[in-house]
Each structure stands twice: as structure tokens, then as C-alpha cells.
Tab-separated table of C-alpha atoms in Angstrom:
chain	number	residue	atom	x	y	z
A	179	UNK	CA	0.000	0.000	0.000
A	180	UNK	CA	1.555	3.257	-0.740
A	181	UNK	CA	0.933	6.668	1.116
A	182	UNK	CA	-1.862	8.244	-1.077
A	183	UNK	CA	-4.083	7.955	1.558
A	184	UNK	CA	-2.053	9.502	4.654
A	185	UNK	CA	-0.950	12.319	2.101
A	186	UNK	CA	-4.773	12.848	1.313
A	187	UNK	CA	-5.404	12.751	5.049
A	188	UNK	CA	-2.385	15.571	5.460
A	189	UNK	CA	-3.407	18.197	3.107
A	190	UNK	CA	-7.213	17.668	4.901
A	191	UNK	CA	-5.533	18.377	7.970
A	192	UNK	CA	-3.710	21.561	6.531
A	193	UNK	CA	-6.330	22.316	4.643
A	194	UNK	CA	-8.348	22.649	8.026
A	195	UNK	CA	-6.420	24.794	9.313
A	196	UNK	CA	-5.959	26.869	6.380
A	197	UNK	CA	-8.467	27.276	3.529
A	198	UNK	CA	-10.844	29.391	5.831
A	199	UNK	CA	-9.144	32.303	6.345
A	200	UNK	CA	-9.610	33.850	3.234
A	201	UNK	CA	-13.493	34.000	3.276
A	202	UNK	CA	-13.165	35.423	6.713
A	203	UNK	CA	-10.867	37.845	5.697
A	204	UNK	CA	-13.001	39.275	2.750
A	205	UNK	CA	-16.118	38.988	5.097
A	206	UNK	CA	-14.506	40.682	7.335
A	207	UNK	CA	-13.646	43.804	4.348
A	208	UNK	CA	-16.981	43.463	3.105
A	209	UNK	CA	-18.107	44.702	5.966
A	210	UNK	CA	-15.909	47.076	7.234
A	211	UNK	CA	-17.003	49.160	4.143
A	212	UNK	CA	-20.554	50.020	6.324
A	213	UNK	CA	-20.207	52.777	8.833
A	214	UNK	CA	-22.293	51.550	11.360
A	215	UNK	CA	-20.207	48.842	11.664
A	216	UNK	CA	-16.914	50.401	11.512
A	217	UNK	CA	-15.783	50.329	14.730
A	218	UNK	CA	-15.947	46.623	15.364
A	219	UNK	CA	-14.680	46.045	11.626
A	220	UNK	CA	-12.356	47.927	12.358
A	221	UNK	CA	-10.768	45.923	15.175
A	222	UNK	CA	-11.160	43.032	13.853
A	223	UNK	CA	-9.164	43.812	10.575
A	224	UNK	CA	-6.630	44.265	12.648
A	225	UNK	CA	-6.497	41.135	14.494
A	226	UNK	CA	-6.754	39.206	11.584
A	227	UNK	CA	-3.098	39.184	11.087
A	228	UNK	CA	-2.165	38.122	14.218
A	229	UNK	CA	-5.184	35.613	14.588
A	230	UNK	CA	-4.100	34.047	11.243
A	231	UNK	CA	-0.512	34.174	12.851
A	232	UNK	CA	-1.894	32.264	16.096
A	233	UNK	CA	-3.306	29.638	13.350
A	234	UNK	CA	0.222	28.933	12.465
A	235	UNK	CA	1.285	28.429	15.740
A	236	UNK	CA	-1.342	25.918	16.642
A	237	UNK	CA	-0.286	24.481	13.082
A	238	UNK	CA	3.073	23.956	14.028
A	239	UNK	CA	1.999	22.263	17.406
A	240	UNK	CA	-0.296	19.728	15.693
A	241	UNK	CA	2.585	18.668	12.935
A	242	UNK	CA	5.065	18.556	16.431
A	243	UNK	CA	2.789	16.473	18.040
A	244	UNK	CA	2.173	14.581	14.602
A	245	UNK	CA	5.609	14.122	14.339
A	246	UNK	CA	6.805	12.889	17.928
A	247	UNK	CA	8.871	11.233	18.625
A	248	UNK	CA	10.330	10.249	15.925
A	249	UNK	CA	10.640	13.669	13.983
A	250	UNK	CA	11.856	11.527	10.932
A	251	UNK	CA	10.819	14.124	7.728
A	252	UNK	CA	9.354	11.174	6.097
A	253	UNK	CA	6.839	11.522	8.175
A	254	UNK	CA	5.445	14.573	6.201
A	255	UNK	CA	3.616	13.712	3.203
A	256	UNK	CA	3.759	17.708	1.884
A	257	UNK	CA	6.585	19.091	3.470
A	258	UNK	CA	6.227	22.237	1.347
A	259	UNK	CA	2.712	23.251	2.132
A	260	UNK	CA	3.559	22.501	5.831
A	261	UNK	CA	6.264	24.704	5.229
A	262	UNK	CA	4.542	27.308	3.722
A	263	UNK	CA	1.315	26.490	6.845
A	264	UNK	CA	4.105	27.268	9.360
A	265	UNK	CA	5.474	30.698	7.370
A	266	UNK	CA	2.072	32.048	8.679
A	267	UNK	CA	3.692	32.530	11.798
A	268	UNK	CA	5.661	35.585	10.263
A	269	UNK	CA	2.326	37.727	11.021
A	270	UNK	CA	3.051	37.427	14.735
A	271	UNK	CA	5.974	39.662	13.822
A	272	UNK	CA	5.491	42.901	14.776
A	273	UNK	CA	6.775	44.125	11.592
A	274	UNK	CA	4.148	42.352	9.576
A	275	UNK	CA	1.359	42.202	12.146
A	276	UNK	CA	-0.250	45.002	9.843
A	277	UNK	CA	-0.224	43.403	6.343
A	278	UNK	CA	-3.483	41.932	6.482
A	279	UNK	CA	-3.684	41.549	2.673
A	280	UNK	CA	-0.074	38.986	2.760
A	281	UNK	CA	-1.902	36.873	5.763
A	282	UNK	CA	-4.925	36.788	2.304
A	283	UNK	CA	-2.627	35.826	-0.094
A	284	UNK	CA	-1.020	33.612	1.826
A	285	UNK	CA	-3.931	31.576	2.875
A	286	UNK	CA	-5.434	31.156	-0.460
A	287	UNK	CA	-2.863	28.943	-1.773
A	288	UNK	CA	-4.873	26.291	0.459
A	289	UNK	CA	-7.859	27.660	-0.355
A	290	UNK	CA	-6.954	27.220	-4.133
A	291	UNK	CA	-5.500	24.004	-3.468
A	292	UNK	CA	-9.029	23.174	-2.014
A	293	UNK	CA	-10.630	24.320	-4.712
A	294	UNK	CA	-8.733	22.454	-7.613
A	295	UNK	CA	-9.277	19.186	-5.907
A	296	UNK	CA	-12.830	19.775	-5.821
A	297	UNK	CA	-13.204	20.269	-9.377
A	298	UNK	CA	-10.680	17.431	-9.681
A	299	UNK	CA	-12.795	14.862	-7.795
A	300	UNK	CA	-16.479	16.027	-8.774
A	301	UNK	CA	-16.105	14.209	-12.141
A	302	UNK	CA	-14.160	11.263	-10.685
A	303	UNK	CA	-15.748	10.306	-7.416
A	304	UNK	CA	-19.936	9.626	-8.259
A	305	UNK	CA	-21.134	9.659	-4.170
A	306	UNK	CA	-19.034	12.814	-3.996
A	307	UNK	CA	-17.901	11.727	-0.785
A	308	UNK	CA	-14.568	13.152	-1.200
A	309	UNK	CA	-16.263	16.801	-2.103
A	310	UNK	CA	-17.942	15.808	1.700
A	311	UNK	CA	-14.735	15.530	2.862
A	312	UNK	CA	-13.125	18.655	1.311
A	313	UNK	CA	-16.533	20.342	2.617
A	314	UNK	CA	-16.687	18.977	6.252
A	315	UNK	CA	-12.777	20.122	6.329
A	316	UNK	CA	-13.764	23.803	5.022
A	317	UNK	CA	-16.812	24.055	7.332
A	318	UNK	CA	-14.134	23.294	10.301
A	319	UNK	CA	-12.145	25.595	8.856
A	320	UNK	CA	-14.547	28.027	8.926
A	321	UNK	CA	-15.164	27.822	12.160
A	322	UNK	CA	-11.775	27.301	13.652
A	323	UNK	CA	-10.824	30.457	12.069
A	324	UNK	CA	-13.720	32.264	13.482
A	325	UNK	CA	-13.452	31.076	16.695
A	326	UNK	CA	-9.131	32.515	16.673
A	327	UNK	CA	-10.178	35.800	14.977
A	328	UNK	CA	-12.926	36.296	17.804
A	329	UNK	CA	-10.233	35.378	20.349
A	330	UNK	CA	-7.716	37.616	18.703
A	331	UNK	CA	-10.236	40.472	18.430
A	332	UNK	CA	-11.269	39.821	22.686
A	333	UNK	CA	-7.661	40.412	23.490
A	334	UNK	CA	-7.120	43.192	21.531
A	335	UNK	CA	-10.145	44.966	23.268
A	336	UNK	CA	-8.913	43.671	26.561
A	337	UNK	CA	-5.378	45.048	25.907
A	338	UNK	CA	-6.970	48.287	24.240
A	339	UNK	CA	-8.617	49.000	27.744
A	340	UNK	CA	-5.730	47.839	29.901
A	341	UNK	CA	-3.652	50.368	27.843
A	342	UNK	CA	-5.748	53.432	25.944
A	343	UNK	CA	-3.081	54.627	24.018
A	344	UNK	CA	-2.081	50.935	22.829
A	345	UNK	CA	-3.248	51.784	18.716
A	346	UNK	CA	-2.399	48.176	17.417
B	178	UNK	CA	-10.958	49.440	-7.804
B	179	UNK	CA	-9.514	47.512	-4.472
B	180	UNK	CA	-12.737	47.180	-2.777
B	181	UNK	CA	-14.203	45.656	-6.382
B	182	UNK	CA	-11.565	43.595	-6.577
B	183	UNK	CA	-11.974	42.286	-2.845
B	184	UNK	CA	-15.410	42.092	-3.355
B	185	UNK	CA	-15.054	40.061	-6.622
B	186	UNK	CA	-12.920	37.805	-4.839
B	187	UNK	CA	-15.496	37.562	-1.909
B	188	UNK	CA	-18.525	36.847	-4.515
B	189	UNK	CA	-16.258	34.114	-6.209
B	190	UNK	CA	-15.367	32.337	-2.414
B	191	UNK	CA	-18.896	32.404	-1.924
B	192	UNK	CA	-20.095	30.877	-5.166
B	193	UNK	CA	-17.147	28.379	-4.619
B	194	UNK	CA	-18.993	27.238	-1.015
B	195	UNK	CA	-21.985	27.205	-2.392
B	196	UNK	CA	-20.797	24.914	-5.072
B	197	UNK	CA	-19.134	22.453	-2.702
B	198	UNK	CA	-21.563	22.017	-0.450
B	199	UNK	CA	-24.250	21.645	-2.887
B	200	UNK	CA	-22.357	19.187	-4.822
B	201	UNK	CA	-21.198	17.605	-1.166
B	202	UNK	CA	-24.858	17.453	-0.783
B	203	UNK	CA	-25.398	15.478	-4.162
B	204	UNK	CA	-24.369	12.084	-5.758
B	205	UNK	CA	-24.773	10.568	-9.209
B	206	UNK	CA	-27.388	8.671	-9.784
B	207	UNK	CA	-26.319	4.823	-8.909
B	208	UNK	CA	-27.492	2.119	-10.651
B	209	UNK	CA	-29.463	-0.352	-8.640
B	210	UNK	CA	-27.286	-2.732	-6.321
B	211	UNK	CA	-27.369	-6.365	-7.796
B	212	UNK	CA	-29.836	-8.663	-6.084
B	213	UNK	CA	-28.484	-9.752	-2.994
B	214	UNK	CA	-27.113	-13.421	-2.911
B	215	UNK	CA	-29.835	-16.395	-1.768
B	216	UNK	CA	-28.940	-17.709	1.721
B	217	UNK	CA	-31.076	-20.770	0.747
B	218	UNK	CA	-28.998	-23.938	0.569
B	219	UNK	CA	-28.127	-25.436	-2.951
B	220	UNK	CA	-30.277	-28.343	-3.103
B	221	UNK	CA	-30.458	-30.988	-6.003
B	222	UNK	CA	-32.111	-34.423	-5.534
B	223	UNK	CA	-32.188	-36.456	-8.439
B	224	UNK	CA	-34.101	-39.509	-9.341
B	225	UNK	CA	-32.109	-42.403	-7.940
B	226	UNK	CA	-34.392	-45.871	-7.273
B	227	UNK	CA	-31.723	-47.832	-6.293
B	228	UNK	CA	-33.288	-51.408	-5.335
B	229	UNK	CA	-31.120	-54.470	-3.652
B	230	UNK	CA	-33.769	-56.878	-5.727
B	231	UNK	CA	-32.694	-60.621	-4.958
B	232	UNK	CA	-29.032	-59.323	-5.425
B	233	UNK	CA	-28.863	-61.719	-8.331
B	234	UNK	CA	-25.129	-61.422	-9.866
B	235	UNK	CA	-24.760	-59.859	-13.527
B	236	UNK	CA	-28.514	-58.084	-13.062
B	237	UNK	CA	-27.589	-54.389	-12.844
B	238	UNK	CA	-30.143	-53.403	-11.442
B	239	UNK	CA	-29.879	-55.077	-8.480
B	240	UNK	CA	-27.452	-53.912	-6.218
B	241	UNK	CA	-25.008	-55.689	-4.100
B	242	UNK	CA	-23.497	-54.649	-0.909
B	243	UNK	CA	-19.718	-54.155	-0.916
B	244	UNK	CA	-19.042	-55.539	2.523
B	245	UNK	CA	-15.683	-55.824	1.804
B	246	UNK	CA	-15.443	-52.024	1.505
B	247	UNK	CA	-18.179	-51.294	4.264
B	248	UNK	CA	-17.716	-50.142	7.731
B	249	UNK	CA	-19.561	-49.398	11.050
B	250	UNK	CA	-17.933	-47.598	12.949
B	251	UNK	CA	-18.489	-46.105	17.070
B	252	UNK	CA	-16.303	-43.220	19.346
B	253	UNK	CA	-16.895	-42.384	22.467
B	254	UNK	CA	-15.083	-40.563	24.991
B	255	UNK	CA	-12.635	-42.494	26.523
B	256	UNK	CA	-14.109	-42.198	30.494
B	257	UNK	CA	-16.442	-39.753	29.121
B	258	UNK	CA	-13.944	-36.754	29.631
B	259	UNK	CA	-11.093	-37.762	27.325
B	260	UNK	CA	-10.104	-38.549	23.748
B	261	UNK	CA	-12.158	-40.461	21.861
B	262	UNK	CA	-12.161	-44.202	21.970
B	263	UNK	CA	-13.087	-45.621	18.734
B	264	UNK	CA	-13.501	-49.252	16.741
B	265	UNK	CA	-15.484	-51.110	14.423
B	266	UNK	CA	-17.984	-54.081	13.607
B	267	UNK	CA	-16.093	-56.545	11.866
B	268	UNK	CA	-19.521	-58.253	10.820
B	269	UNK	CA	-22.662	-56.279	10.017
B	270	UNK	CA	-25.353	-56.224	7.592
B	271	UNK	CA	-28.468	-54.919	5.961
B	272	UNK	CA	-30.858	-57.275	6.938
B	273	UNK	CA	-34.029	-57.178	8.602
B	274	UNK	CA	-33.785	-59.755	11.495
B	275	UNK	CA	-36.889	-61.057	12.902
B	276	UNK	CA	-36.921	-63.419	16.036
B	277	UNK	CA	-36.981	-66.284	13.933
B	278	UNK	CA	-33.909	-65.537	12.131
B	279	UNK	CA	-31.511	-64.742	14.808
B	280	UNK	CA	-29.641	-68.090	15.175
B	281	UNK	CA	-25.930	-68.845	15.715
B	282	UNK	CA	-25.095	-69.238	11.617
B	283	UNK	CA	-22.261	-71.422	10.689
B	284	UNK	CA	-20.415	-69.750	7.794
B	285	UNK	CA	-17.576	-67.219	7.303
B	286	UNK	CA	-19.817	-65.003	4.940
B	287	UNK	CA	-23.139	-62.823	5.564
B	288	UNK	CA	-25.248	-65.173	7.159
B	289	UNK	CA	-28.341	-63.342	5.770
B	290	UNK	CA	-28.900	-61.809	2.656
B	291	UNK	CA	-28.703	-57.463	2.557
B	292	UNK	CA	-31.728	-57.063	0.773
B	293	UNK	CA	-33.881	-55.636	3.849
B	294	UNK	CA	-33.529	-51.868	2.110
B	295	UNK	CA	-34.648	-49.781	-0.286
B	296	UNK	CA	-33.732	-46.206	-1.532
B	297	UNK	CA	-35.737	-43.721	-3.816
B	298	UNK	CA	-34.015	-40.275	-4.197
B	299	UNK	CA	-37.208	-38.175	-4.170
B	300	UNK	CA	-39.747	-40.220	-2.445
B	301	UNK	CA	-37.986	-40.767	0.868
B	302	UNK	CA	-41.174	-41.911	2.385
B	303	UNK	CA	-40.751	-44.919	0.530
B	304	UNK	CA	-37.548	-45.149	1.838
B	305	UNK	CA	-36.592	-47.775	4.155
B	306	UNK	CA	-33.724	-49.410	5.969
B	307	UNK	CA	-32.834	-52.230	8.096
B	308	UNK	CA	-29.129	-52.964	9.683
B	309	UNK	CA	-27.244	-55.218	12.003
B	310	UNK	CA	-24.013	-55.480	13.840
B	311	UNK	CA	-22.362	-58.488	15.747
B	312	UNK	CA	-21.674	-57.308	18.697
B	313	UNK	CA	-18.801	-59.308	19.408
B	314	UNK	CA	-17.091	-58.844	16.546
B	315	UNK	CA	-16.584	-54.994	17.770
B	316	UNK	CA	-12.386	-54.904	16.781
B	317	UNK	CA	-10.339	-51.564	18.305
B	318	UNK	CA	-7.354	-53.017	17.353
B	319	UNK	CA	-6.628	-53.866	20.494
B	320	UNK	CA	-7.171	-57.855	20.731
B	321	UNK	CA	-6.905	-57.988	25.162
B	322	UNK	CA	-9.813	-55.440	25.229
B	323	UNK	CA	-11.840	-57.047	22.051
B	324	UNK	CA	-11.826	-60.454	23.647
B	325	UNK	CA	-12.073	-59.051	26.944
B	326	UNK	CA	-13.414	-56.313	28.894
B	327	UNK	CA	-15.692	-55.653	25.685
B	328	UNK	CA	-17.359	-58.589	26.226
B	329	UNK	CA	-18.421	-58.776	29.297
B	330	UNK	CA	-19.493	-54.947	29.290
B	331	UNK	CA	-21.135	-55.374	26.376
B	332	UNK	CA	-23.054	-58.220	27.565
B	333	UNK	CA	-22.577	-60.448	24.865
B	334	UNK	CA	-20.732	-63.979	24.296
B	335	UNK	CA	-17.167	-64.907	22.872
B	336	UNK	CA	-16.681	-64.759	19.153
B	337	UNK	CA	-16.833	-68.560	17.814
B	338	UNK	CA	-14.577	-68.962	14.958
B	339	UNK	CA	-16.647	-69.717	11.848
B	340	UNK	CA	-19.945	-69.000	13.449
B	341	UNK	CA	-21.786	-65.591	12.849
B	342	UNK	CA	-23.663	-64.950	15.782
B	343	UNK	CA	-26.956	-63.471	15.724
B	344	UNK	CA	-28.216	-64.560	18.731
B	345	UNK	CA	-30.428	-61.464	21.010
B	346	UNK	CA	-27.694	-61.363	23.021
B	347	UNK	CA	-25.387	-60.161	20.460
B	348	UNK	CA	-27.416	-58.566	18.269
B	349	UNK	CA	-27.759	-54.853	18.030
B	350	UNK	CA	-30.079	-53.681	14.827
B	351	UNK	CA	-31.868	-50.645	13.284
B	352	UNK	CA	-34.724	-50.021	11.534
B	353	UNK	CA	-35.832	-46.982	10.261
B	354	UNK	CA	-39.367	-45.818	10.693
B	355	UNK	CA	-39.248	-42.329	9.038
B	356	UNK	CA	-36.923	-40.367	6.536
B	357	UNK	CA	-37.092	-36.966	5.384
B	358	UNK	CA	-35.636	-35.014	3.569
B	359	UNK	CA	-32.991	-32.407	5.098
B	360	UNK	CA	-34.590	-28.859	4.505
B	361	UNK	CA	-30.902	-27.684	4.601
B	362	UNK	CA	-28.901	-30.086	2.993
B	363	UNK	CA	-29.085	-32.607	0.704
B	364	UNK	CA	-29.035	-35.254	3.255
B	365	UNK	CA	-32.205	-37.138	4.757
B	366	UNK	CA	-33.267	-37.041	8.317
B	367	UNK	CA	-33.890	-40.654	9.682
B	368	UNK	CA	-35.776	-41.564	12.622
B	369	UNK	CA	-34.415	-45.368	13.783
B	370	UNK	CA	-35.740	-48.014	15.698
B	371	UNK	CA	-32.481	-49.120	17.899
B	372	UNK	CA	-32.937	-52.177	19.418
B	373	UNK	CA	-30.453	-53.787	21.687
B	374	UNK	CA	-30.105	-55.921	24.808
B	375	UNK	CA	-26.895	-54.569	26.203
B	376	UNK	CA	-26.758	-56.116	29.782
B	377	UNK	CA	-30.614	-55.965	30.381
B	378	UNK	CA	-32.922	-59.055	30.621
B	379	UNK	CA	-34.234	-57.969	27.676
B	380	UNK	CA	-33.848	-56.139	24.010
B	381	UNK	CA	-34.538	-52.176	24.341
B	382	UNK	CA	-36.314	-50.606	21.483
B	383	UNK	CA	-34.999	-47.467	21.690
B	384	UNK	CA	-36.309	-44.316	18.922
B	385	UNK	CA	-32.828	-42.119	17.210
B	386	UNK	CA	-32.592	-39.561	14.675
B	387	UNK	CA	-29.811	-39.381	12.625
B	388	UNK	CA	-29.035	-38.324	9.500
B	389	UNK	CA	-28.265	-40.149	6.079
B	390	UNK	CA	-26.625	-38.880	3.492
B	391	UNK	CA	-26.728	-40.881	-0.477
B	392	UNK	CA	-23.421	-40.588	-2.063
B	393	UNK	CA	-24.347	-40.223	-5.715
B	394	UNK	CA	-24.461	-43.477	-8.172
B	395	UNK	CA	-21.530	-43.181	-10.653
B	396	UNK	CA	-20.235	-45.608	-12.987
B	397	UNK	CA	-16.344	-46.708	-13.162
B	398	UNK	CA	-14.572	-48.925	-15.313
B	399	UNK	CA	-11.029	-50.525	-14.562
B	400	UNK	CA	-8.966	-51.667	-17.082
B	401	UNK	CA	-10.339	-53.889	-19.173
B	402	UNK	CA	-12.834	-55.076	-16.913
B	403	UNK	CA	-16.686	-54.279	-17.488
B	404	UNK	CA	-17.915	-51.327	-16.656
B	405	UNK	CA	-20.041	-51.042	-13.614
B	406	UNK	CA	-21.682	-48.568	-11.352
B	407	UNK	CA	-21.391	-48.076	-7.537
B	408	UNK	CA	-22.825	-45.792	-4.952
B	409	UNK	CA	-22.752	-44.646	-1.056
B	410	UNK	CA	-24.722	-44.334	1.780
B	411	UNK	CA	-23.681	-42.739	5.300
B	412	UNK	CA	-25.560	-42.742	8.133
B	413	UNK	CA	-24.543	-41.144	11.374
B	414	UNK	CA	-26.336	-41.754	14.715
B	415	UNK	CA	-25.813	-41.606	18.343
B	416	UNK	CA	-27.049	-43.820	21.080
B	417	UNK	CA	-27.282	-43.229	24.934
B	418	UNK	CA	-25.212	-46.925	25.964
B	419	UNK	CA	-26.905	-46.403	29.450
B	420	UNK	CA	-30.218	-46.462	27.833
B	421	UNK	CA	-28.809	-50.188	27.680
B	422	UNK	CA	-27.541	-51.071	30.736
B	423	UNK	CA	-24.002	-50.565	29.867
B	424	UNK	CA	-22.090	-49.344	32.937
B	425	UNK	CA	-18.535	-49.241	32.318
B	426	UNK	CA	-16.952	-45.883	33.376
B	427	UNK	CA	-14.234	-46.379	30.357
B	428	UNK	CA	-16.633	-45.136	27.964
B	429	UNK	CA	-19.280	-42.061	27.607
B	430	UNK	CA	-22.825	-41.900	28.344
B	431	UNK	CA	-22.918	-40.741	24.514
B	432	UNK	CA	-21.796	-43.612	21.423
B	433	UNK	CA	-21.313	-41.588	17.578
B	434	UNK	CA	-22.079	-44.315	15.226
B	435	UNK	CA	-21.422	-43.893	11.540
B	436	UNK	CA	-22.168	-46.442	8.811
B	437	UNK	CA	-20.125	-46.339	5.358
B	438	UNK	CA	-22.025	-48.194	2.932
B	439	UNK	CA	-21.329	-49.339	-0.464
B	440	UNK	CA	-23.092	-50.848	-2.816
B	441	UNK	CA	-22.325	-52.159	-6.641
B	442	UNK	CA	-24.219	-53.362	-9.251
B	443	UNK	CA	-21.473	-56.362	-10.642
């Protein structure tokens, strides 16, 4: 048996932590466009960096724990797009804690990666039960990277109160 | 022109969900699963009438038993909790032997002819079957326990050479009074008559089911002999030995019995 399966396993577990984001991110736009709603949009288009940034880190904890104990680099079935997964953790850098649109671009290689395997398996697999896959995976995604950018945008009120003239 | 562009992007994400979970939500249509596979046994009888006649040689459609190439066999657990203890009629037949016939016989051969049977494939109610064993002649290869112990917990007499003994106290005989067919095999169900005296003052008639099965007429030809045909019958019983006063602790309360039977038509 070779590893096509635990590769298509990987990229679903990148993918989940991944192919979110982008939707999120242009949601999150889209709305901040609406003054009534600008100062929440506001805030939170400026913790998406860093929440996209704390999705990294959590990335690079699962593959750690994936890989334990025998960190053997065979392991990985995509070591580039775990690669690139971990680069997200750049946006915790201060310097780049403000480019919101790289933390976009970066997250829609998975999303595009998603989407070509999609379209790939709609004509191939007739109980679309792979699409269900790829689906369940971007609904989790969805949600996980809800759930960070709320948690990202909680802190930054809480540190915005504990310090007033903290701007970002 | 950025805001378009973002909200192009956003429109195209969206359609993209929509897409995949609509199509997650979807299937092609499948074409009807095959019939699922009978759990009914495969169950063929054929036509056999397969008649012992007066077993007169050259008619082939009489047909002969092959004693030579017979057996009756029993097992038992060895003191009921071991290995099995097994061993074998020497003499038997497949005759029906009424209190008349059962004499001390002085020959080597059958004493009586096998004719007390009848088989018909597909009308197992006229079906019928009658059988014997010597009692004495019980062999387990073991000559101190054939001429010994067996005999006196058996209840029977010493083996007289040249004598077939079919005297009631060494007699031991079936006779069937029902046979069915096996709704789940192609094998009959046989309901016996087993009569026996064992080491009580009398014969026991005692009622047994077991089951028969007809190994299938075929014909075979040796070198440059005639041709001829042949078939099978095995029938596999038990008995309760207490039922019949036997009381030795060497064997089981429980005695398989299985009877290879094979007939010709030379």
C-alpha cells in the first residue's frame, strides 16, 4: 500500500487549518465598508493578522505532536505546504502584524489548493464523498478560524482598555 | 478598484462554497445494487431408485453390498472426559432380522442376505432401511480389550470362529421408521428403531434420529474389466449406551455411530 491515503489525510488536515481564512478575511472587508459597523470592523481587521498568525502556531503544534517522537521528515507527506502552513507565523511579527492583505494571499494557496481538488474529484468520485470531505474540512475551517479571529479580536479589546493609548 | 476587486474575490469564495456544499450534498445517480445473494442452501435431488432386488449377480439393477469395503464404525469418549475411543464391527449387515432368524449361523460369509432396504431419491417416504451389527465382533485393534473387557461390558458372548452370531444377546439392529428429507442439505433425516439388549434381561427398542446422506451413483470402469456402477450411503447416529444397561466408566454416556455403505451393481 503506498501513502496516497495519509498524504490525502495531510493536506485535509492543513487544509483545516488553512483554507478558511480567506473568506473570513473578505467577510470581514466586506463589511468594514458600512459605517455603522466600523468600529468593530475595524478591530477586527486588525487582528486578523495576528489571529491568522496564532493559526500557524497551533499548526506547528499539531505537525510537532504529529511528528513525535520520531521527527523523521518522512513523516510529512507535503513538506512544502507545511512549510509554507508554518510561514504564517511571520504575522506574529510585529513588523508584519499590519499586512493583512499577505496573511490573504497567503492563505489562499490552500484555499486554491481546495478548490482544484474539488473540481478534480467532482467528475471522478460519483457519491461525492470526497467533495464531503473537502466540505466537512472547510466548514471546520470556517469555524476554527472564526473562533481565533474572535479570540484575537477579545484580546485586543482587553489590551486596548488595559492600555488606551495601545493603537495596534 | 480595491474594494471591487476584494469584493469580486469575496462573490467568487462564496459561489465556490456554495458549489461544494451543494455538490457535497449530491451524488450521481447509482445504478441499482445487484440482487443480494440467496442464503437458501443449494439443493439438487435427483431420481435415484436404487433397489437391492434378490441381489442376483450380472442383473444391474440389483445392487449388491460391498461388505468388503463397508464399515460401522463407534467413538466415544474415553471415560467420558477424554479422547475419543473408537472401533469397528467386523460383521454387520443390511438385513431385517426377525426373532426367527436370529440363530448362531455357521459360515464365514453374511449369514443373511442385505436385501432388507430400499432407496428412492425423491420419495424418501418410501424409503426404508434395516441394519445389524455383531456385537462381538466390535475390533479396536486392540485384541486384550476385544476379547475381553468388551465382552463382558457389552453383555454379549465370545466370538466362535466360523460361526456368525446373531443370537439377542449379540445382536444390536436398526430399523428406520421415518426419513425426510434435510430442509438444509441434501441429506435425509432418519428416525431409527435401535434395538439392543446390552446387559438388560431384555432387548430395548430405543427411537434415534440421525441423518443419512446418499453418495451419488456413478459408474467406473477398470482396465479392461466391465464397466459397472457403484454408490454410497452414510448414516450417522448416536445412542445413549446407558439407555442399555451398559455401565462401564471407560466409555461415555454418549456412542457416535457412523455407517459407510457401499453398494455395486457387478
Amino acid at each position: 500500500m503506498d501513502n496516497s491515503f495519509v498524504a490525502y489525510l495531510q493536506l485535509l488536515e492543513i487544509l483545516a487549518f488553512f483554507s478558511g481564512y480567506p473568506i473570513i478575511f473578505l467577510l470581514v472587508k466586506y463589511f468594514d465598508q458600512f459605517p455603522g459597523l466600523k468600529s468593530i470592523t475595524k478591530i477586527l481587521f486588525q487582528s486578523l493578522p495576528f489571529s491568522y498568525g496564532l493559526i500557524g502556531l497551533l499548526f506547528l503544534g499539531f505537525e510537532i505532536r504529529n511528528a513525535y517522537p520520531e521527527f523523521d521528515i518522512a513523516h510529512f507527506q507535503h513538506p512544502y505546504l507545511i512549510f509554507w502552513g508554518i510561514l504564517s507565523l511571520l504575522f506574529l511579527v510585529p513588523k508584519l502584524i499590519n499586512q493583512s492583505s499577505w496573511s490573504l494571499y497567503h492563505s489562499l494557496v490552500f484555499l486554491l489548493i481546495m478548490i482544484k481538488n474539488v473540481f478534480e474529484t467532482y467528475q471522478l468520485d460519483s457519491s461525492h464523498s470526497q467533495i464531503k470531505n473537502y466540505m466537512n474540512i472547510y466548514s471546520i475551517s470556517l469555524g476554527f478560524n472564526l473562533a481565533i479571529l474572535l479570540l484575537a479580536f477579545l484580546s485586543k479589546i482587553l489590551l486596548q482598555r488595559s492600555n488606551p493609548r495601545s493603537d495596534s | 478598484m480595491k474594494n471591487f476587486t476584494n469584493q469580486s474575490l469575496l462573490l467568487i469564495l462564496i459561489l465556490f462554497s456554495g458549489y461544494g456544499y451543494i455538490a457535497s450534498c449530491t451524488q450521481d445517480a447509482i445504478s441499482p445494487l445487484p440482487a443480494a445473494a440467496s442464503n437458501a442452501p443449494v439443493i439438487t435431488r435427483g431420481t435415484d431408485i436404487l433397489l437391492p432386488k434378490s441381489m442376483t449377480v450380472g442383473d444391474t439393477s440389483a445392487w449388491k453390498l460391498d461388505k468388503a469395503h463397508c464399515n460401522v464404525m463407534w467413538s466415544t469418549n474415553y471415560v467420558g472426559a477424554a479422547g475419543l475411543l473408537t472401533g469397528r464391527f467386523n460383521q454387520f449387515g443390511m438385513h431385517d432380522v426377525t426373532d426367527d432368524k436370529m440363530l448362531n449361523y455357521v459360515t464365514a460369509g453374511q449369514p443373511l442376505k442385505d436385501t432388507s432396504w430400499a432407496f428412492y431419491e425423491n420419495e424418501p417416504s418410501k424409503t426404508y432401511f434395516n441394519g445389524y451389527v455383531q456385537i462381538n465382533q466390535s475390533n479396536t485393534g486392540e485384541p486384550g480389550r476385544d476379547a475381553g473387557c468388551n465382552i463382558t461390558t457389552l453383555g454379549t458372548t465370545a466370538i466362535v470362529a466360523g460361526t456368525q452370531n446373531l443370537t439377542v444377546t449379540n445382536l444390536a439392529k436398526i430399523k428406520t421408521t421415518d426419513v425426510k428429507f434435510d430442509p438444509t442439505s441434501n441429506d435425509y433425516i432418519v428416525t431409527l428403531n435401535l434395538t439392543w439388549k446390552g446387559t438388560l434381561a431384555a432387548p430395548l427398542t430405543k427411537s434415534v434420529v440421525g441423518r443419512l446422506k446418499y453418495i451419488r451413483r456413478n459408474q467406473v470402469q477398470f482396465g479392461t474389466s466391465a464397466a459397472y456402477s457403484v454408490f454410497g450411503f452414510q448414516l450417522k447416529f448416536q445412542l445413549n449406551a446407558r439407555d442399555f444397561g451398559i455401565a462401564s466408566t471407560s466409555i461415555s454416556d454418549k456412542v457416535d455411530i457412523e455407517c459407510n455403505m457401499n453398494f455395486n451393481n457387478k
